[in-house]
PDB file of C-alpha atoms in Angstrom:
ATOM      1  CA  UNK A   1     -36.241 -39.154  33.638  1.00 76.00           C
ATOM      2  CA  UNK A   2     -32.698 -40.496  34.037  1.00 83.00           C
ATOM      3  CA  UNK A   3     -29.184 -39.336  33.236  1.00 86.00           C
ATOM      4  CA  UNK A   4     -28.894 -41.558  30.203  1.00 88.00           C
ATOM      5  CA  UNK A   5     -31.955 -39.927  28.664  1.00 89.00           C
ATOM      6  CA  UNK A   6     -30.425 -36.487  29.158  1.00 87.00           C
ATOM      7  CA  UNK A   7     -27.070 -37.649  27.787  1.00 89.00           C
ATOM      8  CA  UNK A   8     -28.713 -39.067  24.668  1.00 90.00           C
ATOM      9  CA  UNK A   9     -30.837 -35.949  24.217  1.00 89.00           C
ATOM     10  CA  UNK A  10     -27.771 -33.674  24.479  1.00 91.00           C
ATOM     11  CA  UNK A  11     -25.890 -35.725  21.896  1.00 90.00           C
ATOM     12  CA  UNK A  12     -28.783 -35.512  19.412  1.00 91.00           C
ATOM     13  CA  UNK A  13     -29.026 -31.758  19.997  1.00 90.00           C
ATOM     14  CA  UNK A  14     -25.285 -31.323  19.381  1.00 90.00           C
ATOM     15  CA  UNK A  15     -25.285 -33.335  16.153  1.00 89.00           C
ATOM     16  CA  UNK A  16     -28.765 -32.241  14.997  1.00 90.00           C
ATOM     17  CA  UNK A  17     -29.076 -35.784  13.767  1.00 89.00           C
ATOM     18  CA  UNK A  18     -30.276 -39.032  15.335  1.00 91.00           C
ATOM     19  CA  UNK A  19     -28.032 -40.996  12.966  1.00 89.00           C
ATOM     20  CA  UNK A  20     -24.825 -39.125  13.874  1.00 90.00           C
ATOM     21  CA  UNK A  21     -25.685 -39.128  17.569  1.00 88.00           C
ATOM     22  CA  UNK A  22     -26.315 -42.871  17.508  1.00 89.00           C
ATOM     23  CA  UNK A  23     -22.900 -43.435  15.924  1.00 90.00           C
ATOM     24  CA  UNK A  24     -21.228 -41.218  18.524  1.00 88.00           C
ATOM     25  CA  UNK A  25     -22.981 -43.035  21.369  1.00 89.00           C
ATOM     26  CA  UNK A  26     -22.478 -46.505  19.865  1.00 91.00           C
ATOM     27  CA  UNK A  27     -26.182 -47.340  20.077  1.00 91.00           C
ATOM     28  CA  UNK A  28     -28.747 -48.147  17.435  1.00 92.00           C
ATOM     29  CA  UNK A  29     -30.832 -45.315  16.024  1.00 90.00           C
ATOM     30  CA  UNK A  30     -34.149 -46.940  17.078  1.00 91.00           C
ATOM     31  CA  UNK A  31     -32.848 -47.226  20.653  1.00 90.00           C
ATOM     32  CA  UNK A  32     -31.806 -43.578  20.638  1.00 88.00           C
ATOM     33  CA  UNK A  33     -35.084 -42.402  19.088  1.00 90.00           C
ATOM     34  CA  UNK A  34     -37.075 -44.367  21.657  1.00 92.00           C
ATOM     35  CA  UNK A  35     -35.050 -42.919  24.533  1.00 90.00           C
ATOM     36  CA  UNK A  36     -35.624 -39.343  23.353  1.00 90.00           C
ATOM     37  CA  UNK A  37     -39.308 -40.024  22.691  1.00 92.00           C
ATOM     38  CA  UNK A  38     -39.694 -41.385  26.228  1.00 90.00           C
ATOM     39  CA  UNK A  39     -38.106 -38.210  27.562  1.00 89.00           C
ATOM     40  CA  UNK A  40     -40.546 -36.092  25.549  1.00 89.00           C
ATOM     41  CA  UNK A  41     -43.467 -38.133  26.854  1.00 91.00           C
ATOM     42  CA  UNK A  42     -42.313 -37.838  30.458  1.00 91.00           C
ATOM     43  CA  UNK A  43     -41.858 -34.075  30.176  1.00 90.00           C
ATOM     44  CA  UNK A  44     -44.981 -33.665  28.015  1.00 91.00           C
ATOM     45  CA  UNK A  45     -43.174 -31.444  25.503  1.00 92.00           C
ATOM     46  CA  UNK A  46     -41.774 -31.789  21.997  1.00 93.00           C
ATOM     47  CA  UNK A  47     -38.004 -31.349  22.144  1.00 91.00           C
ATOM     48  CA  UNK A  48     -37.144 -31.537  18.438  1.00 91.00           C
ATOM     49  CA  UNK A  49     -38.717 -30.142  15.295  1.00 89.00           C
ATOM     50  CA  UNK A  50     -38.476 -33.137  12.988  1.00 88.00           C
ATOM     51  CA  UNK A  51     -40.288 -31.566  10.022  1.00 85.00           C
ATOM     52  CA  UNK A  52     -37.179 -30.302   8.173  1.00 80.00           C
ATOM     53  CA  UNK A  53     -34.333 -32.326   6.671  1.00 80.00           C
ATOM     54  CA  UNK A  54     -32.126 -31.418   9.630  1.00 85.00           C
ATOM     55  CA  UNK A  55     -33.794 -31.586  13.013  1.00 90.00           C
ATOM     56  CA  UNK A  56     -33.660 -28.579  15.323  1.00 91.00           C
ATOM     57  CA  UNK A  57     -34.537 -27.818  18.916  1.00 92.00           C
ATOM     58  CA  UNK A  58     -37.962 -26.443  19.705  1.00 92.00           C
ATOM     59  CA  UNK A  59     -38.283 -23.572  22.188  1.00 91.00           C
ATOM     60  CA  UNK A  60     -38.897 -26.129  24.930  1.00 90.00           C
ATOM     61  CA  UNK A  61     -36.003 -28.212  23.649  1.00 88.00           C
ATOM     62  CA  UNK A  62     -33.626 -25.243  23.931  1.00 91.00           C
ATOM     63  CA  UNK A  63     -34.587 -24.740  27.576  1.00 92.00           C
ATOM     64  CA  UNK A  64     -34.158 -28.445  28.356  1.00 90.00           C
ATOM     65  CA  UNK A  65     -30.818 -28.511  26.491  1.00 91.00           C
ATOM     66  CA  UNK A  66     -29.414 -25.641  28.557  1.00 90.00           C
ATOM     67  CA  UNK A  67     -30.530 -27.152  31.859  1.00 90.00           C
ATOM     68  CA  UNK A  68     -29.516 -30.696  30.881  1.00 88.00           C
ATOM     69  CA  UNK A  69     -25.962 -29.522  30.220  1.00 89.00           C
ATOM     70  CA  UNK A  70     -25.829 -27.964  33.678  1.00 87.00           C
ATOM     71  CA  UNK A  71     -27.033 -31.231  35.227  1.00 88.00           C
ATOM     72  CA  UNK A  72     -24.430 -33.297  33.370  1.00 86.00           C
ATOM     73  CA  UNK A  73     -21.664 -30.815  34.261  1.00 86.00           C
ATOM     74  CA  UNK A  74     -22.745 -30.945  37.906  1.00 84.00           C
ATOM     75  CA  UNK A  75     -22.508 -34.746  37.893  1.00 83.00           C
ATOM     76  CA  UNK A  76     -19.076 -34.525  36.245  1.00 81.00           C
ATOM     77  CA  UNK A  77     -18.013 -32.087  38.975  1.00 79.00           C
ATOM     78  CA  UNK A  78     -19.299 -34.492  41.633  1.00 76.00           C
ATOM     79  CA  UNK A  79     -17.310 -37.363  40.130  1.00 77.00           C
ATOM     80  CA  UNK A  80     -14.192 -35.209  39.854  1.00 75.00           C
ATOM     81  CA  UNK A  81     -14.517 -34.037  43.467  1.00 71.00           C
ATOM     82  CA  UNK A  82     -14.855 -37.594  44.750  1.00 70.00           C
ATOM     83  CA  UNK A  83     -11.947 -38.744  42.615  1.00 71.00           C
ATOM     84  CA  UNK A  84      -9.761 -36.025  44.123  1.00 66.00           C
ATOM     85  CA  UNK A  85     -10.633 -37.108  47.648  1.00 50.00           C
ATOM     86  CA  UNK A  86      -9.858 -40.740  46.895  1.00 59.00           C
ATOM     87  CA  UNK A  87      -6.851 -40.391  44.583  1.00 60.00           C
ATOM     88  CA  UNK A  88      -5.285 -36.980  45.262  1.00 53.00           C
ATOM     89  CA  UNK A  89      -2.321 -36.799  42.873  1.00 59.00           C
ATOM     90  CA  UNK A  90      -3.548 -39.315  40.346  1.00 65.00           C
ATOM     91  CA  UNK A  91      -5.811 -38.762  37.370  1.00 74.00           C
ATOM     92  CA  UNK A  92      -5.692 -36.964  34.043  1.00 84.00           C
ATOM     93  CA  UNK A  93      -5.804 -33.433  32.762  1.00 91.00           C
ATOM     94  CA  UNK A  94      -7.090 -32.325  29.371  1.00 94.00           C
ATOM     95  CA  UNK A  95      -5.532 -29.124  28.047  1.00 95.00           C
ATOM     96  CA  UNK A  96      -6.500 -27.103  24.980  1.00 94.00           C
ATOM     97  CA  UNK A  97      -3.855 -24.940  23.365  1.00 91.00           C
ATOM     98  CA  UNK A  98      -2.835 -23.441  20.014  1.00 87.00           C
ATOM     99  CA  UNK A  99       0.136 -25.124  18.265  1.00 82.00           C
ATOM    100  CA  UNK A 100       2.302 -22.016  18.607  1.00 79.00           C
ATOM    101  CA  UNK A 101       2.010 -22.231  22.403  1.00 81.00           C
ATOM    102  CA  UNK A 102       2.612 -25.981  22.458  1.00 81.00           C
ATOM    103  CA  UNK A 103       5.787 -25.563  20.408  1.00 79.00           C
ATOM    104  CA  UNK A 104       7.225 -22.706  22.435  1.00 81.00           C
ATOM    105  CA  UNK A 105       6.394 -23.665  26.007  1.00 83.00           C
ATOM    106  CA  UNK A 106       5.014 -27.137  26.471  1.00 86.00           C
ATOM    107  CA  UNK A 107       8.077 -29.393  26.252  1.00 87.00           C
ATOM    108  CA  UNK A 108       9.387 -27.624  29.373  1.00 89.00           C
ATOM    109  CA  UNK A 109       6.010 -27.512  31.124  1.00 91.00           C
ATOM    110  CA  UNK A 110       5.187 -31.171  30.495  1.00 91.00           C
ATOM    111  CA  UNK A 111       8.653 -32.337  31.548  1.00 91.00           C
ATOM    112  CA  UNK A 112       8.375 -30.475  34.858  1.00 91.00           C
ATOM    113  CA  UNK A 113       4.799 -31.597  35.534  1.00 90.00           C
ATOM    114  CA  UNK A 114       5.437 -35.248  34.699  1.00 89.00           C
ATOM    115  CA  UNK A 115       8.485 -35.213  36.962  1.00 89.00           C
ATOM    116  CA  UNK A 116       6.333 -33.921  39.828  1.00 86.00           C
ATOM    117  CA  UNK A 117       3.259 -36.058  39.040  1.00 85.00           C
ATOM    118  CA  UNK A 118       4.305 -39.145  37.063  1.00 85.00           C
ATOM    119  CA  UNK A 119       0.908 -40.822  37.520  1.00 80.00           C
ATOM    120  CA  UNK A 120      -1.068 -37.994  35.913  1.00 86.00           C
ATOM    121  CA  UNK A 121      -1.948 -38.388  32.228  1.00 86.00           C
ATOM    122  CA  UNK A 122      -1.769 -35.211  30.152  1.00 91.00           C
ATOM    123  CA  UNK A 123      -4.026 -35.038  27.095  1.00 92.00           C
ATOM    124  CA  UNK A 124      -3.355 -32.153  24.704  1.00 92.00           C
ATOM    125  CA  UNK A 125      -5.910 -30.830  22.209  1.00 92.00           C
ATOM    126  CA  UNK A 126      -4.208 -28.493  19.738  1.00 89.00           C
ATOM    127  CA  UNK A 127      -6.604 -25.970  18.200  1.00 89.00           C
ATOM    128  CA  UNK A 128      -6.857 -22.289  17.455  1.00 85.00           C
ATOM    129  CA  UNK A 129      -7.607 -20.048  20.447  1.00 86.00           C
ATOM    130  CA  UNK A 130     -11.254 -19.578  19.472  1.00 87.00           C
ATOM    131  CA  UNK A 131     -11.807 -23.346  19.395  1.00 91.00           C
ATOM    132  CA  UNK A 132      -9.925 -23.739  22.682  1.00 94.00           C
ATOM    133  CA  UNK A 133     -12.279 -21.202  24.307  1.00 94.00           C
ATOM    134  CA  UNK A 134     -15.284 -23.164  23.055  1.00 93.00           C
ATOM    135  CA  UNK A 135     -13.895 -26.465  24.344  1.00 94.00           C
ATOM    136  CA  UNK A 136     -13.135 -25.009  27.781  1.00 95.00           C
ATOM    137  CA  UNK A 137     -16.599 -23.452  28.024  1.00 94.00           C
ATOM    138  CA  UNK A 138     -18.328 -26.671  26.979  1.00 91.00           C
ATOM    139  CA  UNK A 139     -16.216 -28.805  29.309  1.00 91.00           C
ATOM    140  CA  UNK A 140     -14.375 -30.773  26.601  1.00 92.00           C
ATOM    141  CA  UNK A 141     -11.046 -29.775  28.158  1.00 94.00           C
ATOM    142  CA  UNK A 142     -10.183 -28.847  31.749  1.00 94.00           C
ATOM    143  CA  UNK A 143      -8.308 -25.683  30.928  1.00 96.00           C
ATOM    144  CA  UNK A 144      -6.891 -23.850  27.951  1.00 96.00           C
ATOM    145  CA  UNK A 145      -4.068 -21.534  26.935  1.00 94.00           C
ATOM    146  CA  UNK A 146      -5.247 -18.637  24.766  1.00 93.00           C
ATOM    147  CA  UNK A 147      -4.412 -15.117  23.701  1.00 89.00           C
ATOM    148  CA  UNK A 148      -6.089 -12.557  25.948  1.00 91.00           C
ATOM    149  CA  UNK A 149      -8.458 -10.899  26.506  1.00 90.00           C
ATOM    150  CA  UNK A 150     -11.394 -13.312  26.731  1.00 93.00           C
ATOM    151  CA  UNK A 151     -14.957 -12.946  27.984  1.00 94.00           C
ATOM    152  CA  UNK A 152     -14.466 -12.803  31.763  1.00 92.00           C
ATOM    153  CA  UNK A 153     -18.136 -13.524  32.340  1.00 93.00           C
ATOM    154  CA  UNK A 154     -17.449 -16.981  30.914  1.00 95.00           C
ATOM    155  CA  UNK A 155     -13.893 -17.624  32.065  1.00 96.00           C
ATOM    156  CA  UNK A 156     -11.562 -17.295  35.016  1.00 96.00           C
ATOM    157  CA  UNK A 157      -8.149 -16.170  33.783  1.00 96.00           C
ATOM    158  CA  UNK A 158      -4.638 -16.832  35.080  1.00 95.00           C
ATOM    159  CA  UNK A 159      -2.101 -14.606  33.258  1.00 92.00           C
ATOM    160  CA  UNK A 160       0.696 -16.656  31.712  1.00 88.00           C
ATOM    161  CA  UNK A 161       3.078 -14.546  29.634  1.00 89.00           C
ATOM    162  CA  UNK A 162       3.293 -11.128  27.969  1.00 89.00           C
ATOM    163  CA  UNK A 163       5.298 -10.537  24.824  1.00 87.00           C
ATOM    164  CA  UNK A 164       5.648  -7.559  22.520  1.00 90.00           C
ATOM    165  CA  UNK A 165       4.476  -8.027  18.952  1.00 94.00           C
ATOM    166  CA  UNK A 166       7.232  -7.338  16.407  1.00 95.00           C
ATOM    167  CA  UNK A 167       7.375  -7.010  12.647  1.00 97.00           C
ATOM    168  CA  UNK A 168       9.413  -9.726  10.938  1.00 96.00           C
ATOM    169  CA  UNK A 169      10.716  -9.008   7.434  1.00 97.00           C
ATOM    170  CA  UNK A 170      13.366 -10.374   5.091  1.00 96.00           C
ATOM    171  CA  UNK A 171      16.759  -8.739   5.548  1.00 95.00           C
ATOM    172  CA  UNK A 172      16.655  -7.499   1.940  1.00 96.00           C
ATOM    173  CA  UNK A 173      13.435  -5.527   2.476  1.00 96.00           C
ATOM    174  CA  UNK A 174      13.959  -1.823   1.600  1.00 96.00           C
ATOM    175  CA  UNK A 175      12.870  -0.815   5.123  1.00 96.00           C
ATOM    176  CA  UNK A 176      14.778  -3.552   6.965  1.00 95.00           C
ATOM    177  CA  UNK A 177      17.393  -1.076   8.222  1.00 95.00           C
ATOM    178  CA  UNK A 178      14.873   0.626  10.525  1.00 96.00           C
ATOM    179  CA  UNK A 179      14.948  -0.256  14.219  1.00 95.00           C
ATOM    180  CA  UNK A 180      11.493   1.261  14.833  1.00 96.00           C
ATOM    181  CA  UNK A 181       8.866   2.153  12.258  1.00 96.00           C
ATOM    182  CA  UNK A 182       5.169   2.900  11.710  1.00 97.00           C
ATOM    183  CA  UNK A 183       3.373  -0.187  10.413  1.00 97.00           C
ATOM    184  CA  UNK A 184       1.560   1.852   7.750  1.00 97.00           C
ATOM    185  CA  UNK A 185       4.870   2.017   5.867  1.00 97.00           C
ATOM    186  CA  UNK A 186       4.190  -1.636   4.983  1.00 97.00           C
ATOM    187  CA  UNK A 187       0.646  -1.107   3.738  1.00 96.00           C
ATOM    188  CA  UNK A 188       1.587  -2.271   0.235  1.00 96.00           C
ATOM    189  CA  UNK A 189       3.407  -5.403   1.409  1.00 97.00           C
ATOM    190  CA  UNK A 190       1.789  -8.846   1.364  1.00 98.00           C
ATOM    191  CA  UNK A 191       1.026 -10.012   4.910  1.00 98.00           C
ATOM    192  CA  UNK A 192       1.470 -13.566   6.180  1.00 97.00           C
ATOM    193  CA  UNK A 193      -0.896 -14.500   9.014  1.00 96.00           C
ATOM    194  CA  UNK A 194      -1.834 -17.366  11.235  1.00 92.00           C
ATOM    195  CA  UNK A 195      -5.147 -18.785  10.034  1.00 91.00           C
ATOM    196  CA  UNK A 196      -8.531 -17.441  11.096  1.00 90.00           C
ATOM    197  CA  UNK A 197      -9.073 -19.826  14.010  1.00 85.00           C
ATOM    198  CA  UNK A 198      -6.197 -18.078  15.781  1.00 87.00           C
ATOM    199  CA  UNK A 199      -6.861 -14.899  17.736  1.00 88.00           C
ATOM    200  CA  UNK A 200      -3.637 -13.343  16.428  1.00 90.00           C
ATOM    201  CA  UNK A 201      -5.199 -13.339  12.951  1.00 93.00           C
ATOM    202  CA  UNK A 202      -8.079 -11.034  13.878  1.00 93.00           C
ATOM    203  CA  UNK A 203      -5.902  -8.934  16.204  1.00 93.00           C
ATOM    204  CA  UNK A 204      -3.400  -8.341  13.409  1.00 96.00           C
ATOM    205  CA  UNK A 205      -6.095  -7.253  10.984  1.00 96.00           C
ATOM    206  CA  UNK A 206      -7.731  -5.007  13.589  1.00 96.00           C
ATOM    207  CA  UNK A 207      -4.366  -3.467  14.437  1.00 96.00           C
ATOM    208  CA  UNK A 208      -3.532  -2.768  10.779  1.00 97.00           C
ATOM    209  CA  UNK A 209      -6.906  -1.074  10.331  1.00 97.00           C
ATOM    210  CA  UNK A 210      -6.280   1.035  13.440  1.00 96.00           C
ATOM    211  CA  UNK A 211      -2.970   2.065  11.848  1.00 96.00           C
ATOM    212  CA  UNK A 212      -4.804   3.295   8.745  1.00 96.00           C
ATOM    213  CA  UNK A 213      -4.839   0.434   6.221  1.00 97.00           C
ATOM    214  CA  UNK A 214      -6.333  -2.953   5.499  1.00 97.00           C
ATOM    215  CA  UNK A 215      -3.595  -5.572   5.105  1.00 97.00           C
ATOM    216  CA  UNK A 216      -3.169  -7.453   1.852  1.00 97.00           C
ATOM    217  CA  UNK A 217      -3.171 -11.045   3.085  1.00 97.00           C
ATOM    218  CA  UNK A 218      -1.043 -13.278   0.864  1.00 96.00           C
ATOM    219  CA  UNK A 219      -1.070 -16.504   2.912  1.00 94.00           C
ATOM    220  CA  UNK A 220      -2.585 -17.889   6.078  1.00 95.00           C
ATOM    221  CA  UNK A 221      -1.338 -20.957   7.919  1.00 92.00           C
ATOM    222  CA  UNK A 222      -1.913 -22.762  11.205  1.00 86.00           C
ATOM    223  CA  UNK A 223       1.865 -23.208  11.617  1.00 87.00           C
ATOM    224  CA  UNK A 224       4.050 -20.286  12.667  1.00 88.00           C
ATOM    225  CA  UNK A 225       7.197 -21.955  11.285  1.00 88.00           C
ATOM    226  CA  UNK A 226       5.578 -22.115   7.837  1.00 92.00           C
ATOM    227  CA  UNK A 227       4.879 -18.382   8.005  1.00 94.00           C
ATOM    228  CA  UNK A 228       8.459 -17.698   9.057  1.00 93.00           C
ATOM    229  CA  UNK A 229       9.610 -19.861   6.148  1.00 94.00           C
ATOM    230  CA  UNK A 230       7.577 -17.704   3.767  1.00 95.00           C
ATOM    231  CA  UNK A 231       9.251 -14.580   5.155  1.00 96.00           C
ATOM    232  CA  UNK A 232      12.595 -16.321   4.644  1.00 94.00           C
ATOM    233  CA  UNK A 233      11.703 -16.645   0.943  1.00 94.00           C
ATOM    234  CA  UNK A 234      10.843 -12.923   0.910  1.00 95.00           C
ATOM    235  CA  UNK A 235       7.174 -13.620   0.113  1.00 96.00           C
ATOM    236  CA  UNK A 236       5.767 -11.167   2.640  1.00 97.00           C
ATOM    237  CA  UNK A 237       5.969  -9.717   6.142  1.00 97.00           C
ATOM    238  CA  UNK A 238       4.366 -10.856   9.369  1.00 97.00           C
ATOM    239  CA  UNK A 239       3.613  -9.778  12.915  1.00 96.00           C
ATOM    240  CA  UNK A 240       4.826 -12.250  15.516  1.00 93.00           C
ATOM    241  CA  UNK A 241       5.559 -12.212  19.257  1.00 91.00           C
ATOM    242  CA  UNK A 242       9.156 -11.333  20.106  1.00 90.00           C
ATOM    243  CA  UNK A 243       9.781 -14.841  21.429  1.00 87.00           C
ATOM    244  CA  UNK A 244       9.256 -16.331  17.975  1.00 88.00           C
ATOM    245  CA  UNK A 245      11.259 -13.595  16.279  1.00 89.00           C
ATOM    246  CA  UNK A 246      14.146 -14.273  18.674  1.00 88.00           C
ATOM    247  CA  UNK A 247      14.119 -17.931  17.651  1.00 85.00           C
ATOM    248  CA  UNK A 248      14.892 -17.114  14.019  1.00 85.00           C
ATOM    249  CA  UNK A 249      17.373 -14.274  14.519  1.00 75.00           C
ATOM    250  CA  UNK A 250      20.178 -16.263  12.875  1.00 81.00           C
ATOM    251  CA  UNK A 251      18.279 -16.458   9.574  1.00 87.00           C
ATOM    252  CA  UNK A 252      17.918 -13.854   6.795  1.00 94.00           C
ATOM    253  CA  UNK A 253      15.452 -11.841   8.872  1.00 94.00           C
ATOM    254  CA  UNK A 254      15.126  -8.465  10.486  1.00 95.00           C
ATOM    255  CA  UNK A 255      12.981  -7.943  13.566  1.00 95.00           C
ATOM    256  CA  UNK A 256      11.608  -4.399  13.676  1.00 96.00           C
ATOM    257  CA  UNK A 257       9.904  -2.667  16.588  1.00 96.00           C
ATOM    258  CA  UNK A 258       6.702  -0.785  15.833  1.00 96.00           C
ATOM    259  CA  UNK A 259       5.977   2.773  16.896  1.00 96.00           C
ATOM    260  CA  UNK A 260       2.589   1.509  18.027  1.00 93.00           C
ATOM    261  CA  UNK A 261       2.054  -2.144  18.803  1.00 91.00           C
ATOM    262  CA  UNK A 262      -0.160  -4.484  20.803  1.00 89.00           C
ATOM    263  CA  UNK A 263       0.726  -7.138  23.375  1.00 87.00           C
ATOM    264  CA  UNK A 264       0.775 -10.883  22.881  1.00 88.00           C
ATOM    265  CA  UNK A 265      -0.735 -11.682  26.262  1.00 90.00           C
ATOM    266  CA  UNK A 266      -1.416 -15.314  27.011  1.00 91.00           C
ATOM    267  CA  UNK A 267      -3.482 -16.729  29.822  1.00 94.00           C
ATOM    268  CA  UNK A 268      -4.765 -19.975  31.230  1.00 96.00           C
ATOM    269  CA  UNK A 269      -8.566 -20.010  31.118  1.00 97.00           C
ATOM    270  CA  UNK A 270     -11.069 -22.098  33.068  1.00 97.00           C
ATOM    271  CA  UNK A 271     -14.855 -22.136  32.760  1.00 95.00           C
ATOM    272  CA  UNK A 272     -16.380 -19.877  35.383  1.00 94.00           C
ATOM    273  CA  UNK A 273     -18.245 -21.493  38.295  1.00 89.00           C
ATOM    274  CA  UNK A 274     -16.957 -24.961  37.428  1.00 88.00           C
ATOM    275  CA  UNK A 275     -15.145 -27.220  39.831  1.00 85.00           C
ATOM    276  CA  UNK A 276     -11.378 -27.135  39.266  1.00 87.00           C
ATOM    277  CA  UNK A 277      -9.880 -30.612  39.841  1.00 84.00           C
ATOM    278  CA  UNK A 278      -6.867 -31.012  42.068  1.00 83.00           C
ATOM    279  CA  UNK A 279      -4.564 -31.895  39.165  1.00 85.00           C
ATOM    280  CA  UNK A 280      -5.634 -28.757  37.285  1.00 90.00           C
ATOM    281  CA  UNK A 281      -4.922 -26.589  40.314  1.00 89.00           C
ATOM    282  CA  UNK A 282      -1.506 -28.190  40.730  1.00 88.00           C
ATOM    283  CA  UNK A 283      -0.766 -27.771  37.022  1.00 92.00           C
ATOM    284  CA  UNK A 284      -1.569 -24.046  37.168  1.00 94.00           C
ATOM    285  CA  UNK A 285       0.544 -23.621  40.305  1.00 92.00           C
ATOM    286  CA  UNK A 286       3.503 -25.289  38.603  1.00 91.00           C
ATOM    287  CA  UNK A 287       3.156 -23.165  35.454  1.00 91.00           C
ATOM    288  CA  UNK A 288       3.052 -19.978  37.516  1.00 90.00           C
ATOM    289  CA  UNK A 289       6.360 -20.928  39.168  1.00 89.00           C
ATOM    290  CA  UNK A 290       8.230 -21.838  35.979  1.00 85.00           C
ATOM    291  CA  UNK A 291      10.622 -19.252  34.439  1.00 80.00           C
ATOM    292  CA  UNK A 292       9.003 -19.609  31.007  1.00 66.00           C
ATOM    293  CA  UNK A 293      10.609 -16.594  29.331  1.00 55.00           C
TER     294      UNK A 293
END
């Protein structure tokens, strides 16, 4: 058994297809099939059920897949540790974050970090918080920025920012004159939400239900500025962190406090029990020192 066999096996398991895995690995399908077959022969088990149209892991294959990932991650950690010793402040950092966070905070963060560490390459992967969590857990990115809470059995968490959630409505809304109000007063209004891959989507729906109604969702979007634009056209109401509401206060909007609300708490997450590279540690230290809000 060698590392390449495990790497090829993991790729097939992820794609559930020899063809797709071969394309991802830039090898021929016969080469890939032979490599996996050799691994099965060496271990004396069948790793894939090939009887259906889409292959799937056998019970033995699932066990090998779980352990193979740990082995590969351990080797990645070894390489990262050695790189730190030899190169200290050089390298790259891969960060997962939702677009709303990248828009609000990251120009400042990146400018400060690049000034301090000009030789470090920053790679950003913009996704919804749920996808960011998955990428951090699977090691596709070094760290992620997400809305809290998260599963603390899977992640180490560094708190980042706390903001109050506010109701944003058009200034012509009949209830726009209120400074504070119960959200249930808006139960008949169309709601504008970030799309389902964003944690704020599910939190908003859960909060509305806790307030006594199920929201009527008119539109969902991955872009907060699009949602704000829809409010500007008086096409619905939305719940947004105060920081975003403050950014549009000069428009035809009214920001209303809620009698009951929930926090927009953001945190930096890292996969538990994984090596944290030097550049990631320095990045977190810098973020903690910045006066973000």
